[in-house]
Amino acid sequence: MKSKTTAALLALFLGGLGIHRFYLGQTITGILYLAFCWTFIPSFIALIDFFVFIFMSEHRFNFKYNFQKGFKH
């Protein structure tokens, strides 16, 4: 199971490289973050992702990112 706190911290500190996307299993998005990291656009998006993860409820996070891992309603 993925952790909301871990995803938020990865987005804050390593989000410009897309590490949080790799952690969440979104490999294609992570590669795009890596490809464009020199533009600092992924860093800005990762900062937004950080706040989205912080304010997202635990239930919604689990439904979105842990549903395939056996999470039930």
mmCIF file of N, CA and C in Angstrom:
data_model
loop_
_atom_site.group_PDB
_atom_site.id
_atom_site.type_symbol
_atom_site.label_atom_id
_atom_site.label_comp_id
_atom_site.label_asym_id
_atom_site.label_seq_id
_atom_site.Cartn_x
_atom_site.Cartn_y
_atom_site.Cartn_z
ATOM 1 N N MET A 1 0.843 -1.190 0.000
ATOM 2 C CA MET A 1 0.000 0.000 0.000
ATOM 3 C C MET A 1 0.879 1.241 0.000
ATOM 4 N N LYS A 2 0.481 2.200 -0.789
ATOM 5 C CA LYS A 2 1.200 3.463 -0.868
ATOM 6 C C LYS A 2 0.778 4.356 0.293
ATOM 7 N N SER A 3 1.723 5.162 0.760
ATOM 8 C CA SER A 3 1.457 6.071 1.870
ATOM 9 C C SER A 3 1.272 7.497 1.349
ATOM 10 N N LYS A 4 0.213 8.140 1.825
ATOM 11 C CA LYS A 4 -0.059 9.521 1.437
ATOM 12 C C LYS A 4 1.052 10.446 1.917
ATOM 13 N N THR A 5 1.544 10.233 3.124
ATOM 14 C CA THR A 5 2.608 11.066 3.685
ATOM 15 C C THR A 5 3.896 10.920 2.884
ATOM 16 N N THR A 6 4.241 9.699 2.533
ATOM 17 C CA THR A 6 5.456 9.467 1.741
ATOM 18 C C THR A 6 5.332 10.128 0.379
ATOM 19 N N ALA A 7 4.182 9.998 -0.260
ATOM 20 C CA ALA A 7 3.970 10.623 -1.563
ATOM 21 C C ALA A 7 4.095 12.140 -1.471
ATOM 22 N N ALA A 8 3.542 12.730 -0.421
ATOM 23 C CA ALA A 8 3.618 14.180 -0.248
ATOM 24 C C ALA A 8 5.054 14.634 -0.018
ATOM 25 N N LEU A 9 5.794 13.914 0.814
ATOM 26 C CA LEU A 9 7.191 14.292 1.069
ATOM 27 C C LEU A 9 8.062 14.118 -0.167
ATOM 28 N N LEU A 10 7.832 13.064 -0.921
ATOM 29 C CA LEU A 10 8.581 12.875 -2.164
ATOM 30 C C LEU A 10 8.257 13.983 -3.165
ATOM 31 N N ALA A 11 6.988 14.396 -3.227
ATOM 32 C CA ALA A 11 6.601 15.489 -4.122
ATOM 33 C C ALA A 11 7.282 16.788 -3.707
ATOM 34 N N LEU A 12 7.401 17.023 -2.417
ATOM 35 C CA LEU A 12 8.007 18.261 -1.933
ATOM 36 C C LEU A 12 9.510 18.295 -2.184
ATOM 37 N N PHE A 13 10.208 17.212 -1.860
ATOM 38 C CA PHE A 13 11.672 17.234 -1.911
ATOM 39 C C PHE A 13 12.268 16.726 -3.221
ATOM 40 N N LEU A 14 11.622 15.766 -3.873
ATOM 41 C CA LEU A 14 12.171 15.195 -5.108
ATOM 42 C C LEU A 14 11.167 15.255 -6.261
ATOM 43 N N GLY A 15 10.158 16.079 -6.118
ATOM 44 C CA GLY A 15 9.096 16.151 -7.114
ATOM 45 C C GLY A 15 9.529 16.664 -8.467
ATOM 46 N N GLY A 16 10.528 17.511 -8.505
ATOM 47 C CA GLY A 16 11.015 18.028 -9.780
ATOM 48 C C GLY A 16 11.582 16.942 -10.671
ATOM 49 N N LEU A 17 11.965 15.833 -10.078
ATOM 50 C CA LEU A 17 12.482 14.695 -10.832
ATOM 51 C C LEU A 17 11.408 13.627 -11.062
ATOM 52 N N GLY A 18 10.232 13.839 -10.503
ATOM 53 C CA GLY A 18 9.126 12.917 -10.699
ATOM 54 C C GLY A 18 9.162 11.679 -9.831
ATOM 55 N N ILE A 19 9.976 11.692 -8.787
ATOM 56 C CA ILE A 19 10.115 10.510 -7.935
ATOM 57 C C ILE A 19 8.777 10.111 -7.307
ATOM 58 N N HIS A 20 7.950 11.084 -6.946
ATOM 59 C CA HIS A 20 6.655 10.756 -6.348
ATOM 60 C C HIS A 20 5.747 10.033 -7.343
ATOM 61 N N ARG A 21 5.884 10.337 -8.619
ATOM 62 C CA ARG A 21 5.078 9.651 -9.635
ATOM 63 C C ARG A 21 5.535 8.207 -9.824
ATOM 64 N N PHE A 22 6.849 7.984 -9.780
ATOM 65 C CA PHE A 22 7.352 6.616 -9.833
ATOM 66 C C PHE A 22 6.858 5.835 -8.613
ATOM 67 N N TYR A 23 6.876 6.471 -7.452
ATOM 68 C CA TYR A 23 6.414 5.827 -6.223
ATOM 69 C C TYR A 23 4.943 5.419 -6.329
ATOM 70 N N LEU A 24 4.143 6.265 -6.974
ATOM 71 C CA LEU A 24 2.713 5.985 -7.103
ATOM 72 C C LEU A 24 2.394 5.046 -8.256
ATOM 73 N N GLY A 25 3.425 4.589 -8.967
ATOM 74 C CA GLY A 25 3.220 3.647 -10.057
ATOM 75 C C GLY A 25 2.887 4.285 -11.385
ATOM 76 N N GLN A 26 3.079 5.579 -11.511
ATOM 77 C CA GLN A 26 2.800 6.298 -12.749
ATOM 78 C C GLN A 26 4.114 6.538 -13.500
ATOM 79 N N THR A 27 4.627 5.463 -14.093
ATOM 80 C CA THR A 27 5.959 5.479 -14.690
ATOM 81 C C THR A 27 6.064 6.454 -15.859
ATOM 82 N N ILE A 28 5.081 6.492 -16.725
ATOM 83 C CA ILE A 28 5.130 7.379 -17.892
ATOM 84 C C ILE A 28 5.194 8.836 -17.444
ATOM 85 N N THR A 29 4.366 9.201 -16.483
ATOM 86 C CA THR A 29 4.379 10.566 -15.962
ATOM 87 C C THR A 29 5.717 10.864 -15.302
ATOM 88 N N GLY A 30 6.271 9.904 -14.579
ATOM 89 C CA GLY A 30 7.578 10.083 -13.962
ATOM 90 C C GLY A 30 8.668 10.329 -14.989
ATOM 91 N N ILE A 31 8.618 9.607 -16.092
ATOM 92 C CA ILE A 31 9.601 9.805 -17.162
ATOM 93 C C ILE A 31 9.453 11.189 -17.779
ATOM 94 N N LEU A 32 8.221 11.657 -17.942
ATOM 95 C CA LEU A 32 8.008 13.014 -18.468
ATOM 96 C C LEU A 32 8.563 14.073 -17.513
ATOM 97 N N TYR A 33 8.372 13.869 -16.228
ATOM 98 C CA TYR A 33 8.949 14.792 -15.239
ATOM 99 C C TYR A 33 10.470 14.820 -15.390
ATOM 100 N N LEU A 34 11.079 13.644 -15.525
ATOM 101 C CA LEU A 34 12.539 13.569 -15.686
ATOM 102 C C LEU A 34 12.999 14.239 -16.974
ATOM 103 N N ALA A 35 12.259 14.035 -18.055
ATOM 104 C CA ALA A 35 12.650 14.588 -19.347
ATOM 105 C C ALA A 35 12.616 16.115 -19.354
ATOM 106 N N PHE A 36 11.707 16.690 -18.585
ATOM 107 C CA PHE A 36 11.553 18.145 -18.598
ATOM 108 C C PHE A 36 12.002 18.817 -17.304
ATOM 109 N N CYS A 37 12.760 18.111 -16.482
ATOM 110 C CA CYS A 37 13.156 18.667 -15.185
ATOM 111 C C CYS A 37 14.012 19.923 -15.335
ATOM 112 N N TRP A 38 14.710 20.069 -16.434
ATOM 113 C CA TRP A 38 15.560 21.245 -16.642
ATOM 114 C C TRP A 38 14.738 22.522 -16.835
ATOM 115 N N THR A 39 13.435 22.399 -17.135
ATOM 116 C CA THR A 39 12.588 23.580 -17.345
ATOM 117 C C THR A 39 11.981 24.104 -16.046
ATOM 118 N N PHE A 40 12.091 23.346 -14.974
ATOM 119 C CA PHE A 40 11.509 23.667 -13.665
ATOM 120 C C PHE A 40 9.987 23.628 -13.653
ATOM 121 N N ILE A 41 9.364 23.301 -14.779
ATOM 122 C CA ILE A 41 7.912 23.142 -14.810
ATOM 123 C C ILE A 41 7.485 21.955 -13.950
ATOM 124 N N PRO A 42 8.181 20.807 -14.030
ATOM 125 C CA PRO A 42 7.798 19.700 -13.132
ATOM 126 C C PRO A 42 7.926 20.053 -11.651
ATOM 127 N N SER A 43 8.861 20.907 -11.306
ATOM 128 C CA SER A 43 9.007 21.330 -9.904
ATOM 129 C C SER A 43 7.779 22.104 -9.450
ATOM 130 N N PHE A 44 7.291 22.970 -10.308
ATOM 131 C CA PHE A 44 6.098 23.741 -9.985
ATOM 132 C C PHE A 44 4.887 22.825 -9.854
ATOM 133 N N ILE A 45 4.749 21.880 -10.786
ATOM 134 C CA ILE A 45 3.635 20.936 -10.736
ATOM 135 C C ILE A 45 3.741 20.051 -9.490
ATOM 136 N N ALA A 46 4.960 19.662 -9.139
ATOM 137 C CA ALA A 46 5.163 18.827 -7.946
ATOM 138 C C ALA A 46 4.773 19.582 -6.680
ATOM 139 N N LEU A 47 5.007 20.878 -6.654
ATOM 140 C CA LEU A 47 4.589 21.676 -5.501
ATOM 141 C C LEU A 47 3.069 21.672 -5.378
ATOM 142 N N ILE A 48 2.393 21.775 -6.501
ATOM 143 C CA ILE A 48 0.928 21.684 -6.500
ATOM 144 C C ILE A 48 0.500 20.283 -6.050
ATOM 145 N N ASP A 49 1.198 19.254 -6.565
ATOM 146 C CA ASP A 49 0.908 17.874 -6.147
ATOM 147 C C ASP A 49 1.064 17.709 -4.636
ATOM 148 N N PHE A 50 2.082 18.329 -4.072
ATOM 149 C CA PHE A 50 2.308 18.261 -2.628
ATOM 150 C C PHE A 50 1.071 18.743 -1.869
ATOM 151 N N PHE A 51 0.559 19.902 -2.258
ATOM 152 C CA PHE A 51 -0.614 20.436 -1.566
ATOM 153 C C PHE A 51 -1.860 19.588 -1.821
ATOM 154 N N VAL A 52 -1.963 19.035 -3.026
ATOM 155 C CA VAL A 52 -3.098 18.148 -3.316
ATOM 156 C C VAL A 52 -3.048 16.930 -2.402
ATOM 157 N N PHE A 53 -1.864 16.339 -2.245
ATOM 158 C CA PHE A 53 -1.733 15.167 -1.374
ATOM 159 C C PHE A 53 -2.013 15.529 0.078
ATOM 160 N N ILE A 54 -1.557 16.672 0.528
ATOM 161 C CA ILE A 54 -1.756 17.086 1.923
ATOM 162 C C ILE A 54 -3.246 17.261 2.238
ATOM 163 N N PHE A 55 -3.982 17.877 1.305
ATOM 164 C CA PHE A 55 -5.389 18.172 1.573
ATOM 165 C C PHE A 55 -6.342 17.064 1.133
ATOM 166 N N MET A 56 -5.830 16.039 0.450
ATOM 167 C CA MET A 56 -6.652 14.916 0.028
ATOM 168 C C MET A 56 -6.948 14.023 1.236
ATOM 169 N N SER A 57 -8.174 13.557 1.318
ATOM 170 C CA SER A 57 -8.515 12.664 2.428
ATOM 171 C C SER A 57 -7.808 11.326 2.240
ATOM 172 N N GLU A 58 -7.608 10.638 3.347
ATOM 173 C CA GLU A 58 -6.945 9.330 3.310
ATOM 174 C C GLU A 58 -7.770 8.337 2.483
ATOM 175 N N HIS A 59 -9.075 8.424 2.626
ATOM 176 C CA HIS A 59 -9.956 7.522 1.873
ATOM 177 C C HIS A 59 -9.829 7.757 0.369
ATOM 178 N N ARG A 60 -9.850 9.006 -0.038
ATOM 179 C CA ARG A 60 -9.732 9.318 -1.475
ATOM 180 C C ARG A 60 -8.373 8.895 -2.005
ATOM 181 N N PHE A 61 -7.314 9.135 -1.237
ATOM 182 C CA PHE A 61 -5.972 8.719 -1.663
ATOM 183 C C PHE A 61 -5.920 7.206 -1.851
ATOM 184 N N ASN A 62 -6.441 6.473 -0.885
ATOM 185 C CA ASN A 62 -6.450 5.017 -0.978
ATOM 186 C C ASN A 62 -7.274 4.534 -2.166
ATOM 187 N N PHE A 63 -8.402 5.170 -2.409
ATOM 188 C CA PHE A 63 -9.234 4.776 -3.537
ATOM 189 C C PHE A 63 -8.514 5.028 -4.858
ATOM 190 N N LYS A 64 -7.791 6.137 -4.954
ATOM 191 C CA LYS A 64 -7.129 6.506 -6.202
ATOM 192 C C LYS A 64 -5.833 5.737 -6.439
ATOM 193 N N TYR A 65 -5.022 5.537 -5.402
ATOM 194 C CA TYR A 65 -3.687 4.975 -5.592
ATOM 195 C C TYR A 65 -3.500 3.571 -5.030
ATOM 196 N N ASN A 66 -4.391 3.110 -4.168
ATOM 197 C CA ASN A 66 -4.240 1.791 -3.563
ATOM 198 C C ASN A 66 -5.369 0.841 -3.923
ATOM 199 N N PHE A 67 -6.258 1.241 -4.799
ATOM 200 C CA PHE A 67 -7.414 0.404 -5.120
ATOM 201 C C PHE A 67 -7.014 -0.930 -5.734
ATOM 202 N N GLN A 68 -5.994 -0.933 -6.591
ATOM 203 C CA GLN A 68 -5.543 -2.154 -7.235
ATOM 204 C C GLN A 68 -4.844 -3.079 -6.255
ATOM 205 N N LYS A 69 -4.394 -2.583 -5.142
ATOM 206 C CA LYS A 69 -3.640 -3.371 -4.165
ATOM 207 C C LYS A 69 -4.541 -4.049 -3.147
ATOM 208 N N GLY A 70 -5.840 -4.036 -3.363
ATOM 209 C CA GLY A 70 -6.731 -4.745 -2.461
ATOM 210 C C GLY A 70 -7.494 -3.838 -1.511
ATOM 211 N N PHE A 71 -7.375 -2.534 -1.638
ATOM 212 C CA PHE A 71 -8.128 -1.623 -0.783
ATOM 213 C C PHE A 71 -9.605 -1.732 -1.141
ATOM 214 N N LYS A 72 -10.415 -1.867 -0.151
ATOM 215 C CA LYS A 72 -11.868 -1.938 -0.351
ATOM 216 C C LYS A 72 -12.517 -0.720 0.278
ATOM 217 N N HIS A 73 -13.690 -0.352 -0.210
ATOM 218 C CA HIS A 73 -14.420 0.817 0.300
ATOM 219 C C HIS A 73 -14.600 0.708 1.758
#
